[in-house]
């Protein structure tokens, strides 16, 4: 972190804060920036795939490849915007939106049976056969009141999660 | 900067150093009821009773029960300036004048000098242990004594901050540090080489002398960094069937601990001059080598460890984290040290960050650069706590035992525990971690499917 451009000014912090809709406090943004600079070893301005994988928790996550596609080559401002779904102040809808994006493999705004199947493949690896996966999925969809051919939209996801919402909160350590 | 000549001049004993009066010392625990008059507040010298253990310290710990960390100790990252300044009345002369402190601060603040000839004469007379402790005492400070030294150091810092010749100053301090180290090496080599070769027949004496010399050279290393080390707790005793474990921040951990007791260590063989040092000098204290990259290495090393522990050699010092950590956290302890079937004595080390950041990031700088950086810093200030030996409880697995000891060390040194494997610093997590997660997910899903 030696170059002059790695110093955050107050303007920068406020700009980033505005971009993430005030979901992180200024101190949290400073902490996130320190971590960003630690990961971005050659000060390129973004974190490469390899550098993300150097975080052990990330590398062990079965969904790492999917997440990587979403965060690859993001600059700091966009990175914070991506992470804002994990903030304690984020609404349930924002969190579900992120999950929807993870499931929407082909990015067409709809989550089809195949999309979910692919995610399930990542999650279960070699420990389930394809038939088992399909069986599970069909059952899950039926329980929720859908069929194999239905395409889920964001509202469907919100309905399924209900009022509880996913447990997706992370505390940013502040010195 | 004028300090050079006065460093080497002999000054009258006791002129610069005075001990605190009893009344002014509010931070200390109540002094132990000993008849020795030295126990007035601050004590500089160790007992001269020839038993090799800092009795006073140990007894004090025993009587005050479990170590309750004071609030200043818990908040270790904040500078404890209160600790550094003497409270209350003026400092008085240390009556017995046993200890001289060797402190070379970068601007040549000179403290009364040891009389080397006298200490080496003691050696000849066979009172080696006494001599060794006096030499230790001169190079490091007992618990409260560090306060005075740190007080001086703080005033040095203030003084130095008025002098903004940072380049010149750090060059000079490096020069002085190297000078100390150079002298240390000269003394060490001129004693070690004859001892090593001439006393080939008298194994026991040779080993004893070599151990002493290793401790001496480590003390010189510490002095060259202007090291101020506070040792707490009973000094390690040379008994069989025990192993010492400590948290690891830097290579200097080993040197700081070694200057007090000639441990054997288990280390990774390094390249370059460090490797040379390792193979020649550390052999005399009996070291075990391992190679992180070899996978078969583990069984061989485990066997060597067990053999060493059962012998009555120097006690073994192991850093179970397996790698250097930044002194704010502890990572998972490897269980190797805990399944040897002997008692485990934890040692906690905590560096004071205001003076220097002792963490050696081996991926960022080489060891030589790291050492030079330490030499040109103000001082290396750290606390070392020797904690109560622990044994495997019935029904406890070695991994649980390791975690329990980690908890003890982290609590004492004020470090946070993280559930990470230190070796991840060097390599990516193997795919089996991910597979384990996938497996547990798949199993839970299939189980639910069965239930339907």
Coordinates of C-alpha atoms in Angstrom, one line a residue:
Chain A
X1 CA 0.0 0.0 0.0
X2 CA 2.7 2.5 -0.8
X3 CA 1.5 4.4 -3.8
X4 CA -0.2 7.8 -3.3
X5 CA -3.4 6.6 -5.0
X6 CA -4.1 4.1 -2.3
X7 CA -5.0 6.8 0.1
X8 CA -8.7 7.4 0.6
X9 CA -9.8 11.0 0.9
X10 CA -13.0 12.0 2.6
X11 CA -14.5 12.7 -0.9
X12 CA -13.8 9.2 -1.9
X13 CA -15.4 7.7 1.2
X14 CA -18.5 9.7 0.7
X15 CA -18.8 8.8 -2.9
X16 CA -18.5 5.1 -2.1
X17 CA -20.9 5.5 0.7
X18 CA -23.5 7.1 -1.6
X19 CA -22.9 4.4 -4.2
X20 CA -23.8 1.7 -1.7
X21 CA -26.8 3.6 -0.5
X22 CA -25.3 4.3 2.9
X23 CA -25.3 0.6 3.9
X24 CA -21.8 0.8 5.3
X25 CA -20.5 3.4 7.7
X26 CA -17.5 5.5 6.9
X27 CA -15.3 3.5 9.2
X28 CA -16.4 0.3 7.7
X29 CA -15.6 1.6 4.2
X30 CA -12.1 2.5 5.5
X31 CA -11.7 -1.0 6.8
X32 CA -12.9 -2.5 3.6
X33 CA -10.5 -0.4 1.7
X34 CA -7.6 -1.6 3.8
X35 CA -8.6 -5.2 3.1
X36 CA -9.1 -4.5 -0.6
X37 CA -5.6 -3.1 -0.8
X38 CA -4.2 -6.1 1.0
X39 CA -5.9 -8.5 -1.4
X40 CA -5.0 -6.4 -4.5
X41 CA -1.3 -7.1 -4.4
X42 CA -0.1 -5.2 -7.4
X43 CA -2.4 -2.2 -6.8
X44 CA -4.2 -2.8 -10.0
X45 CA -7.4 -1.2 -8.7
X46 CA -9.3 -4.5 -8.7
X47 CA -8.9 -7.9 -7.2
X48 CA -8.2 -10.7 -9.7
X49 CA -9.5 -14.2 -9.5
X50 CA -6.3 -15.6 -8.1
X51 CA -6.3 -13.1 -5.3
X52 CA -9.8 -13.8 -4.3
X53 CA -8.9 -17.5 -4.1
X54 CA -6.1 -16.6 -1.7
X55 CA -8.8 -16.1 0.9
X56 CA -9.1 -19.6 2.3
X57 CA -12.8 -19.3 3.2
X58 CA -13.6 -18.2 -0.3
X59 CA -11.6 -20.9 -1.9
X60 CA -13.4 -23.5 0.2
X61 CA -16.8 -22.3 -0.8
X62 CA -18.5 -24.6 -3.3
X63 CA -20.1 -21.6 -5.0
X64 CA -16.8 -19.8 -5.4
X65 CA -16.8 -20.0 -9.2
X66 CA -20.2 -18.4 -9.4
X67 CA -19.3 -15.7 -7.0
X68 CA -16.1 -15.0 -8.8
X69 CA -18.0 -14.3 -12.0
X70 CA -19.9 -11.7 -10.1
X71 CA -17.0 -10.0 -8.4
X72 CA -14.3 -10.3 -11.0
X73 CA -12.5 -7.1 -11.9
X74 CA -14.8 -4.9 -9.8
X75 CA -13.2 -1.6 -8.7
X76 CA -13.5 -0.7 -5.1
X77 CA -16.7 1.3 -5.4
X78 CA -18.5 -1.5 -7.2
X79 CA -17.0 -4.0 -4.8
X80 CA -18.5 -2.2 -1.9
X81 CA -21.8 -2.0 -3.7
X82 CA -21.7 -5.8 -4.2
X83 CA -20.9 -6.4 -0.5
X84 CA -23.6 -4.1 0.7
X85 CA -26.1 -6.9 0.5
X86 CA -24.1 -8.4 3.4
X87 CA -24.3 -5.4 5.6
X88 CA -26.4 -5.5 8.7
X89 CA -28.5 -2.6 7.4
X90 CA -29.4 -4.2 4.2
X91 CA -33.0 -5.1 3.6
X92 CA -34.2 -8.7 3.1
X93 CA -35.1 -7.8 -0.5
X94 CA -31.5 -6.8 -1.3
X95 CA -30.2 -10.1 0.2
X96 CA -32.6 -12.1 -1.8
X97 CA -31.7 -10.2 -4.9
X98 CA -28.1 -11.3 -4.5
X99 CA -29.1 -14.9 -4.1
X100 CA -31.3 -14.6 -7.2
X101 CA -28.4 -13.3 -9.2
X102 CA -26.3 -16.3 -8.0
X103 CA -29.0 -18.7 -9.1
X104 CA -29.7 -17.0 -12.4
X105 CA -26.9 -18.8 -14.2
X106 CA -27.7 -17.5 -17.7
X107 CA -28.5 -14.1 -16.5
X108 CA -31.9 -13.7 -18.2
X109 CA -33.8 -12.5 -15.2
X110 CA -35.5 -15.8 -14.6
X111 CA -34.4 -18.9 -12.7
X112 CA -35.3 -22.0 -14.5
X113 CA -35.1 -25.7 -13.5
X114 CA -31.8 -26.0 -15.2
X115 CA -30.4 -23.0 -13.4
X116 CA -31.2 -24.4 -10.0
X117 CA -29.9 -27.8 -11.1
X118 CA -26.6 -26.3 -11.9
X119 CA -26.3 -24.6 -8.6
X120 CA -27.2 -27.8 -6.9
X121 CA -24.5 -29.5 -8.8
X122 CA -22.0 -27.0 -7.4
X123 CA -23.3 -27.4 -3.9
X124 CA -23.3 -31.2 -3.8
X125 CA -20.3 -32.0 -6.0
X126 CA -19.8 -35.7 -6.6
X127 CA -21.8 -36.8 -3.7
X128 CA -25.1 -36.9 -5.4
X129 CA -26.0 -38.3 -8.8
X130 CA -27.9 -36.3 -11.4
X131 CA -31.0 -38.3 -10.9
X132 CA -31.0 -37.7 -7.2
X133 CA -30.6 -34.0 -7.8
X134 CA -33.5 -33.9 -10.2
X135 CA -35.6 -35.8 -7.8
X136 CA -34.8 -33.4 -5.0
X137 CA -35.5 -30.4 -7.1
X138 CA -38.8 -31.6 -8.4
X139 CA -39.8 -32.3 -4.8
X140 CA -38.7 -28.9 -3.6
X141 CA -40.5 -27.1 -6.4
X142 CA -43.7 -29.1 -5.7
X143 CA -43.6 -28.3 -2.0
X144 CA -43.4 -24.6 -2.9
X145 CA -46.2 -24.9 -5.3
X146 CA -44.3 -24.8 -8.6
X147 CA -43.8 -27.3 -11.3
X148 CA -40.7 -28.5 -13.1
X149 CA -41.3 -26.1 -16.0
X150 CA -42.0 -23.0 -14.1
X151 CA -39.5 -20.1 -14.2
X152 CA -39.0 -18.3 -11.0
X153 CA -38.8 -14.6 -10.8
X154 CA -37.5 -12.4 -8.0
X155 CA -40.9 -12.1 -6.5
X156 CA -41.2 -15.9 -6.3
X157 CA -37.9 -16.0 -4.4
X158 CA -39.1 -13.3 -2.0
X159 CA -42.3 -15.3 -1.4
X160 CA -40.4 -18.5 -0.7
X161 CA -38.1 -16.9 1.8
X162 CA -40.9 -15.3 3.6
X163 CA -40.4 -12.7 6.2
X164 CA -37.4 -14.4 7.8
X165 CA -34.9 -13.9 5.0
X166 CA -31.5 -15.6 4.6
X167 CA -28.9 -15.3 7.3
X168 CA -26.4 -13.2 5.3
X169 CA -24.9 -10.8 7.7
X170 CA -21.3 -10.0 8.1
X171 CA -19.7 -7.6 10.5
X172 CA -16.9 -5.5 9.1
X173 CA -14.2 -5.3 11.7
X174 CA -13.4 -1.7 12.5
X175 CA -10.1 -0.9 14.3
Chain B
X1 CA 25.8 12.1 17.8
X2 CA 28.3 12.0 20.6
X3 CA 27.1 8.9 22.3
X4 CA 29.7 6.6 20.9
X5 CA 32.6 7.1 23.3
X6 CA 30.5 7.2 26.4
X7 CA 28.9 3.9 25.5
X8 CA 32.2 2.2 26.1
X9 CA 33.3 4.1 29.1
X10 CA 32.9 2.6 32.4
X11 CA 30.6 4.5 34.7
X12 CA 30.2 4.2 38.3
X13 CA 27.8 1.6 39.4
X14 CA 24.4 2.6 40.4
X15 CA 24.7 6.2 39.3
X16 CA 22.1 6.2 36.6
X17 CA 19.8 3.5 37.9
X18 CA 17.7 3.8 40.9
X19 CA 15.0 1.6 42.1
X20 CA 11.5 2.8 42.9
X21 CA 10.6 3.2 46.5
X22 CA 8.1 0.8 47.9
X23 CA 5.4 3.4 48.5
X24 CA 5.4 4.8 45.1
X25 CA 4.7 1.5 43.4
X26 CA 1.0 1.2 43.2
X27 CA 0.9 -1.2 40.2
X28 CA 2.8 -4.0 41.8
X29 CA 1.2 -6.8 43.6
X30 CA 2.0 -6.7 47.3
X31 CA 5.6 -7.7 47.9
X32 CA 6.1 -11.2 49.1
X33 CA 6.9 -11.6 52.7
X34 CA 10.6 -12.5 52.3
X35 CA 13.3 -11.5 54.7
X36 CA 15.4 -10.4 51.8
X37 CA 15.6 -6.6 51.9
X38 CA 15.8 -6.5 48.1
X39 CA 12.1 -6.9 47.8
X40 CA 11.4 -3.3 48.2
X41 CA 9.3 -2.6 45.2
X42 CA 11.5 -3.0 42.2
X43 CA 14.1 -5.7 42.2
X44 CA 16.8 -5.7 39.6
X45 CA 19.0 -8.6 40.4
X46 CA 18.0 -12.2 40.5
X47 CA 18.6 -14.3 43.6
X48 CA 22.0 -15.4 44.2
X49 CA 21.2 -18.7 45.7
X50 CA 22.5 -20.8 42.9
X51 CA 19.4 -22.8 42.2
X52 CA 18.8 -21.6 38.8
X53 CA 15.2 -20.4 39.2
X54 CA 13.8 -17.0 39.8
X55 CA 12.3 -18.0 43.0
X56 CA 10.9 -14.6 44.0
X57 CA 9.0 -14.3 40.9
X58 CA 7.6 -17.9 41.1
X59 CA 6.6 -17.5 44.7
X60 CA 4.9 -14.2 44.0
X61 CA 2.8 -15.8 41.3
X62 CA 1.9 -18.7 43.6
X63 CA 0.8 -16.6 46.4
X64 CA -1.3 -14.3 44.4
X65 CA -3.2 -17.2 43.0
X66 CA -4.3 -17.3 39.4
X67 CA -3.0 -14.6 37.2
X68 CA -5.6 -11.9 36.9
X69 CA -4.6 -9.7 34.1
X70 CA -4.8 -6.1 35.1
X71 CA -6.8 -3.8 32.9
X72 CA -3.7 -2.4 31.4
X73 CA -2.5 -5.8 30.3
X74 CA -5.8 -6.7 28.7
X75 CA -5.7 -3.6 26.5
X76 CA -2.3 -4.5 25.1
X77 CA -2.4 -2.6 22.0
X78 CA -2.8 0.7 23.8
X79 CA 0.5 2.0 25.1
X80 CA 0.6 1.6 28.9
X81 CA 2.2 4.9 29.6
X82 CA 1.1 4.6 33.2
X83 CA 3.3 1.6 33.5
X84 CA 6.2 3.4 32.1
X85 CA 6.3 6.3 34.3
X86 CA 7.4 5.9 37.9
X87 CA 4.6 7.0 40.2
X88 CA 5.1 8.8 43.4
X89 CA 8.3 9.7 45.1
X90 CA 11.8 9.9 43.6
X91 CA 13.7 6.9 42.7
X92 CA 16.3 5.7 45.2
X93 CA 19.5 4.0 44.8
X94 CA 19.5 0.3 44.5
X95 CA 21.2 -0.8 47.7
X96 CA 23.0 -3.9 46.6
X97 CA 24.1 -2.7 43.2
X98 CA 24.1 -6.2 41.9
X99 CA 22.8 -5.6 38.5
X100 CA 24.0 -3.3 35.7
X101 CA 21.8 -2.8 32.8
X102 CA 23.3 -2.9 29.4
X103 CA 21.4 -0.6 27.2
X104 CA 22.6 1.0 24.0
X105 CA 20.0 3.2 22.7
X106 CA 20.6 4.6 19.3
X107 CA 21.7 8.0 20.4
X108 CA 24.2 6.5 22.8
X109 CA 22.3 6.8 26.0
X110 CA 24.8 4.9 28.1
X111 CA 24.0 2.8 31.1
X112 CA 26.5 1.6 33.5
X113 CA 28.6 -1.1 31.8
X114 CA 29.1 -4.7 32.9
X115 CA 32.6 -5.7 33.9
X116 CA 33.1 -8.6 31.5
X117 CA 36.4 -9.7 33.0
X118 CA 34.7 -10.3 36.3
X119 CA 31.9 -12.4 34.8
X120 CA 34.3 -14.5 32.9
X121 CA 36.5 -14.9 35.9
X122 CA 33.5 -16.3 37.7
X123 CA 33.1 -18.8 34.9
X124 CA 36.6 -20.0 35.5
X125 CA 35.9 -20.5 39.1
X126 CA 33.1 -22.8 38.2
X127 CA 30.2 -20.7 39.4
X128 CA 28.8 -20.8 36.0
X129 CA 25.2 -20.6 37.0
X130 CA 25.6 -17.6 39.1
X131 CA 27.6 -16.0 36.4
X132 CA 25.0 -16.9 33.8
X133 CA 22.3 -15.3 35.7
X134 CA 24.2 -12.2 36.3
X135 CA 24.9 -11.9 32.6
X136 CA 21.2 -12.4 31.9
X137 CA 20.4 -9.9 34.5
X138 CA 22.6 -7.4 32.9
X139 CA 21.1 -7.9 29.5
X140 CA 17.5 -8.0 30.3
X141 CA 15.3 -6.6 33.0
X142 CA 13.2 -8.2 35.6
X143 CA 9.5 -7.4 35.7
X144 CA 9.5 -4.0 37.3
X145 CA 12.9 -3.0 36.2
X146 CA 11.7 -2.7 32.6
X147 CA 9.6 0.3 33.7
X148 CA 12.6 2.4 34.4
X149 CA 14.2 1.4 31.2
X150 CA 11.1 2.2 29.3
X151 CA 10.9 5.5 31.0
X152 CA 14.3 6.3 29.7
X153 CA 13.3 5.0 26.4
X154 CA 10.2 7.2 26.2
X155 CA 12.4 10.2 27.0
X156 CA 14.7 9.1 24.3
X157 CA 11.8 8.9 21.9
X158 CA 10.8 12.5 22.9
X159 CA 14.4 13.6 22.6
X160 CA 14.8 11.9 19.3
X161 CA 11.6 13.4 17.9
X162 CA 13.2 16.8 18.3
X163 CA 16.0 15.6 16.0
X164 CA 14.7 15.1 12.6
X165 CA 17.7 13.6 11.1
X166 CA 16.1 10.3 10.5
X167 CA 18.4 8.9 8.0
X168 CA 21.5 9.8 9.9
X169 CA 20.1 8.5 13.1
X170 CA 19.0 5.2 11.7
X171 CA 22.3 4.8 10.0
X172 CA 24.1 5.5 13.3
X173 CA 21.8 3.2 15.2
X174 CA 22.3 0.5 12.7
X175 CA 26.0 1.1 13.1
X176 CA 25.9 0.8 16.8
X177 CA 23.6 -2.2 16.7
X178 CA 26.0 -3.9 14.4
X179 CA 28.9 -2.9 16.6
X180 CA 27.3 -4.6 19.6
X181 CA 26.5 -7.6 17.5
X182 CA 30.0 -7.7 16.1
X183 CA 31.5 -7.7 19.6
X184 CA 29.1 -10.4 20.6
X185 CA 30.1 -12.5 17.7
X186 CA 33.8 -12.0 18.4
X187 CA 33.3 -13.1 22.0
X188 CA 31.1 -15.9 21.1
X189 CA 33.3 -17.4 18.3
X190 CA 36.5 -16.9 20.3
X191 CA 34.9 -18.9 23.1
X192 CA 32.8 -21.4 21.1
X193 CA 35.4 -22.7 18.7
X194 CA 38.0 -23.5 21.4
X195 CA 35.3 -25.0 23.6
X196 CA 33.9 -27.1 20.8
X197 CA 37.1 -28.6 19.7
X198 CA 39.3 -28.7 22.8
X199 CA 36.7 -30.1 25.1
X200 CA 35.7 -33.0 22.8
X201 CA 36.4 -35.4 25.5
X202 CA 34.4 -33.8 28.2
X203 CA 31.0 -34.0 26.7
X204 CA 29.0 -32.7 29.7
X205 CA 31.1 -29.7 30.3
X206 CA 31.3 -28.9 26.6
X207 CA 27.6 -29.1 26.3
X208 CA 27.1 -26.8 29.3
X209 CA 29.5 -24.2 28.0
X210 CA 28.1 -24.3 24.5
X211 CA 24.6 -23.8 25.9
X212 CA 25.8 -20.9 27.9
X213 CA 27.5 -19.4 24.9
X214 CA 24.4 -19.8 22.8
X215 CA 22.4 -17.9 25.4
X216 CA 25.1 -15.3 25.4
X217 CA 25.0 -14.7 21.7
X218 CA 21.3 -14.5 21.8
X219 CA 21.6 -11.9 24.5
X220 CA 23.8 -9.9 22.3
X221 CA 21.3 -10.1 19.5
X222 CA 18.6 -8.8 21.8
X223 CA 20.9 -6.0 23.0
X224 CA 21.7 -5.0 19.4
X225 CA 18.0 -4.4 18.8
X226 CA 17.8 -2.6 22.1
X227 CA 15.5 -5.3 23.3
X228 CA 13.6 -4.8 26.5
X229 CA 12.1 -8.0 27.5
X230 CA 9.9 -8.5 30.5
X231 CA 9.9 -12.1 31.7
X232 CA 7.1 -13.2 33.9
X233 CA 6.7 -16.5 35.6
X234 CA 9.0 -19.2 36.8
X235 CA 12.0 -19.8 34.5
X236 CA 12.0 -23.0 32.6
X237 CA 13.7 -25.8 34.4
X238 CA 15.8 -28.5 32.8
X239 CA 13.7 -31.5 33.4
X240 CA 13.0 -34.4 31.1
X241 CA 9.5 -35.1 29.8
X242 CA 8.5 -31.6 29.1
X243 CA 8.0 -29.6 26.0
X244 CA 7.6 -25.8 25.7
X245 CA 5.1 -24.3 23.3
X246 CA 4.9 -20.6 22.3
X247 CA 3.0 -18.5 19.9
X248 CA 5.1 -17.4 16.9
X249 CA 5.5 -13.9 15.5
X250 CA 9.0 -13.8 14.1
X251 CA 12.3 -15.6 14.2
X252 CA 13.3 -13.4 17.0
X253 CA 10.8 -15.2 19.3
X254 CA 13.3 -18.0 19.4
X255 CA 16.2 -15.7 20.2
X256 CA 14.4 -13.9 22.9
X257 CA 13.4 -17.1 24.6
X258 CA 16.8 -18.7 24.0
X259 CA 18.7 -16.0 25.8
X260 CA 17.0 -17.1 29.0
X261 CA 17.1 -20.8 28.5
X262 CA 19.1 -22.9 26.0
X263 CA 16.1 -24.6 24.4
X264 CA 16.4 -27.0 21.5
X265 CA 14.2 -26.1 18.7
X266 CA 12.5 -27.6 15.8
X267 CA 12.9 -25.4 12.8
X268 CA 12.7 -25.2 9.1
X269 CA 16.1 -25.2 7.5
X270 CA 16.7 -21.9 5.8
X271 CA 19.0 -21.0 3.0
X272 CA 21.9 -18.6 3.2
X273 CA 23.7 -17.4 6.3
X274 CA 20.9 -18.3 8.6
X275 CA 21.1 -21.9 7.4
X276 CA 24.8 -21.9 8.2
X277 CA 24.2 -20.6 11.7
X278 CA 21.5 -23.2 12.2
X279 CA 23.7 -26.1 11.1
X280 CA 26.7 -25.2 13.1
X281 CA 25.8 -23.4 16.3
X282 CA 22.3 -24.6 17.0
X283 CA 23.5 -28.2 16.7
X284 CA 25.1 -27.7 20.1
X285 CA 21.7 -27.2 21.7
X286 CA 20.3 -30.1 19.8
X287 CA 17.9 -29.1 17.1
X288 CA 15.5 -31.0 14.9
X289 CA 15.0 -30.0 11.3
X290 CA 12.0 -30.4 9.2
X291 CA 10.9 -29.5 5.7
X292 CA 7.5 -28.1 5.2
X293 CA 7.3 -29.2 1.6
X294 CA 7.9 -32.9 2.2
X295 CA 4.8 -34.7 3.1
X296 CA 6.5 -37.9 4.4
X297 CA 8.5 -35.6 6.7
X298 CA 5.8 -35.7 9.3
X299 CA 6.3 -39.1 10.6
X300 CA 10.1 -38.8 10.7
X301 CA 9.8 -35.5 12.6
X302 CA 7.2 -37.0 15.0
X303 CA 9.6 -39.8 15.8
X304 CA 12.5 -37.5 16.4
X305 CA 10.4 -35.3 18.7
X306 CA 9.5 -38.3 20.8
X307 CA 13.0 -39.5 21.1
X308 CA 14.2 -36.0 22.1
X309 CA 11.6 -35.5 24.7
X310 CA 12.4 -38.8 26.4
X311 CA 16.1 -38.0 26.6
X312 CA 17.3 -35.7 29.4
X313 CA 18.6 -33.1 27.0
X314 CA 17.7 -29.5 26.7
X315 CA 14.0 -28.9 26.8
X316 CA 12.4 -28.6 23.5
X317 CA 10.7 -25.5 22.2
X318 CA 8.0 -25.9 19.6
X319 CA 6.0 -23.3 17.9
X320 CA 2.8 -25.2 17.2
X321 CA 1.3 -22.6 14.9
X322 CA 3.8 -23.7 12.3
X323 CA 4.3 -20.2 10.9
X324 CA 4.7 -16.6 11.8
X325 CA 1.5 -14.8 12.8
X326 CA 1.0 -11.1 13.3
X327 CA 0.8 -11.1 17.1
X328 CA -2.8 -10.0 17.1
X329 CA -4.1 -13.5 16.6
X330 CA -3.3 -17.1 17.1
X331 CA -4.0 -19.7 14.4
X332 CA -4.7 -23.3 15.0
X333 CA -2.1 -25.2 16.8
X334 CA -0.7 -28.4 15.2
X335 CA -1.3 -31.4 17.4
X336 CA 2.3 -32.8 17.0
X337 CA 3.6 -31.2 20.2
X338 CA 0.6 -32.4 22.2
X339 CA 0.7 -36.1 21.5
X340 CA 4.1 -36.7 22.8
X341 CA 2.9 -37.9 26.2
X342 CA 4.7 -35.3 28.2
X343 CA 3.7 -32.2 30.0
X344 CA 3.4 -29.1 27.9
X345 CA 4.5 -25.7 29.3
X346 CA 2.9 -22.8 27.5
X347 CA 4.8 -19.6 26.9
X348 CA 3.1 -16.5 25.7
X349 CA 4.9 -13.7 23.8
X350 CA 3.5 -10.3 23.1
X351 CA 5.3 -7.5 21.4
X352 CA 4.6 -3.9 22.1
X353 CA 3.6 -2.4 18.8
X354 CA 4.5 1.2 19.6
X355 CA 8.1 0.5 19.4
X356 CA 8.3 -1.9 16.5
X357 CA 6.2 -4.3 14.6
X358 CA 8.0 -7.5 15.1
X359 CA 5.9 -9.6 12.7
X360 CA 8.1 -11.0 10.1
X361 CA 6.1 -11.4 6.9
X362 CA 8.3 -14.0 5.3
X363 CA 6.7 -13.4 1.9
X364 CA 7.3 -9.7 2.0
X365 CA 10.9 -9.4 3.3
X366 CA 13.9 -11.6 3.7
X367 CA 15.1 -12.4 7.2
X368 CA 18.2 -10.2 6.8
X369 CA 16.1 -7.2 5.9
X370 CA 13.9 -7.9 8.8
X371 CA 16.8 -8.0 11.2
X372 CA 18.1 -4.8 9.9
X373 CA 14.7 -3.2 10.3
X374 CA 14.6 -4.4 13.9
X375 CA 18.1 -3.0 14.5
X376 CA 17.2 0.5 13.3
X377 CA 14.0 0.7 15.2
X378 CA 13.7 2.3 18.6
X379 CA 13.5 -0.9 20.6
X380 CA 12.0 -4.3 20.6
X381 CA 9.8 -4.3 23.7
X382 CA 8.0 -7.5 24.5
X383 CA 6.5 -9.5 27.4
X384 CA 7.2 -13.1 27.9
X385 CA 5.0 -15.1 30.2
X386 CA 6.0 -18.6 31.3
X387 CA 2.7 -20.3 32.2
X388 CA 1.7 -23.3 34.2
X389 CA 2.6 -26.7 32.7
X390 CA -0.4 -28.5 31.3
X391 CA -1.0 -32.2 31.0
X392 CA -3.4 -34.2 28.8
X393 CA -6.6 -34.6 30.8
X394 CA -8.2 -38.0 30.8
X395 CA -10.6 -38.3 27.9
X396 CA -9.1 -35.4 26.1
X397 CA -7.8 -35.8 22.5
X398 CA -4.5 -34.1 21.5
X399 CA -6.4 -31.7 19.4
X400 CA -8.6 -30.6 22.3
X401 CA -5.5 -30.4 24.4
X402 CA -3.9 -28.1 21.8
X403 CA -6.9 -25.9 21.7
X404 CA -7.0 -25.7 25.5
X405 CA -3.3 -24.6 25.6
X406 CA -4.0 -22.1 22.7
X407 CA -6.8 -20.7 24.8
X408 CA -4.4 -20.2 27.8
X409 CA -1.7 -18.6 25.7
X410 CA -4.2 -16.3 23.8
X411 CA -5.8 -15.2 27.0
X412 CA -2.5 -14.3 28.6
X413 CA -1.1 -12.4 25.7
X414 CA -4.3 -10.8 24.7
X415 CA -4.5 -12.4 21.3
X416 CA -7.6 -13.3 19.4
X417 CA -8.1 -16.9 18.3
X418 CA -9.0 -17.7 14.8
X419 CA -9.8 -21.2 13.5
X420 CA -7.3 -21.1 10.7
X421 CA -4.6 -23.5 9.8
X422 CA -1.3 -21.5 9.6
X423 CA 0.0 -23.5 6.7
X424 CA -2.7 -21.8 4.5
X425 CA -0.3 -18.9 4.5
X426 CA 1.9 -20.9 2.2
X427 CA -0.5 -22.9 0.1
X428 CA -4.1 -22.9 -1.1
X429 CA -6.6 -25.0 0.9
X430 CA -6.8 -28.4 -0.6
X431 CA -10.0 -29.4 -2.5
X432 CA -10.9 -31.8 0.2
X433 CA -12.1 -28.9 2.3
X434 CA -14.6 -28.0 -0.3
X435 CA -15.5 -31.6 -0.9
X436 CA -16.3 -32.0 2.8
X437 CA -18.7 -29.1 2.6
X438 CA -20.3 -30.5 -0.5
X439 CA -20.6 -33.9 1.1
X440 CA -22.3 -32.7 4.3
X441 CA -24.7 -30.7 2.2
X442 CA -25.5 -33.6 -0.1
X443 CA -26.0 -35.9 2.9
X444 CA -28.4 -33.5 4.6
X445 CA -30.5 -33.1 1.4
X446 CA -30.6 -36.8 0.7
X447 CA -31.6 -37.5 4.3
X448 CA -34.6 -35.1 3.9
X449 CA -35.5 -36.8 0.7
X450 CA -35.6 -40.1 2.4
X451 CA -37.8 -38.8 5.1
X452 CA -40.5 -37.8 2.6

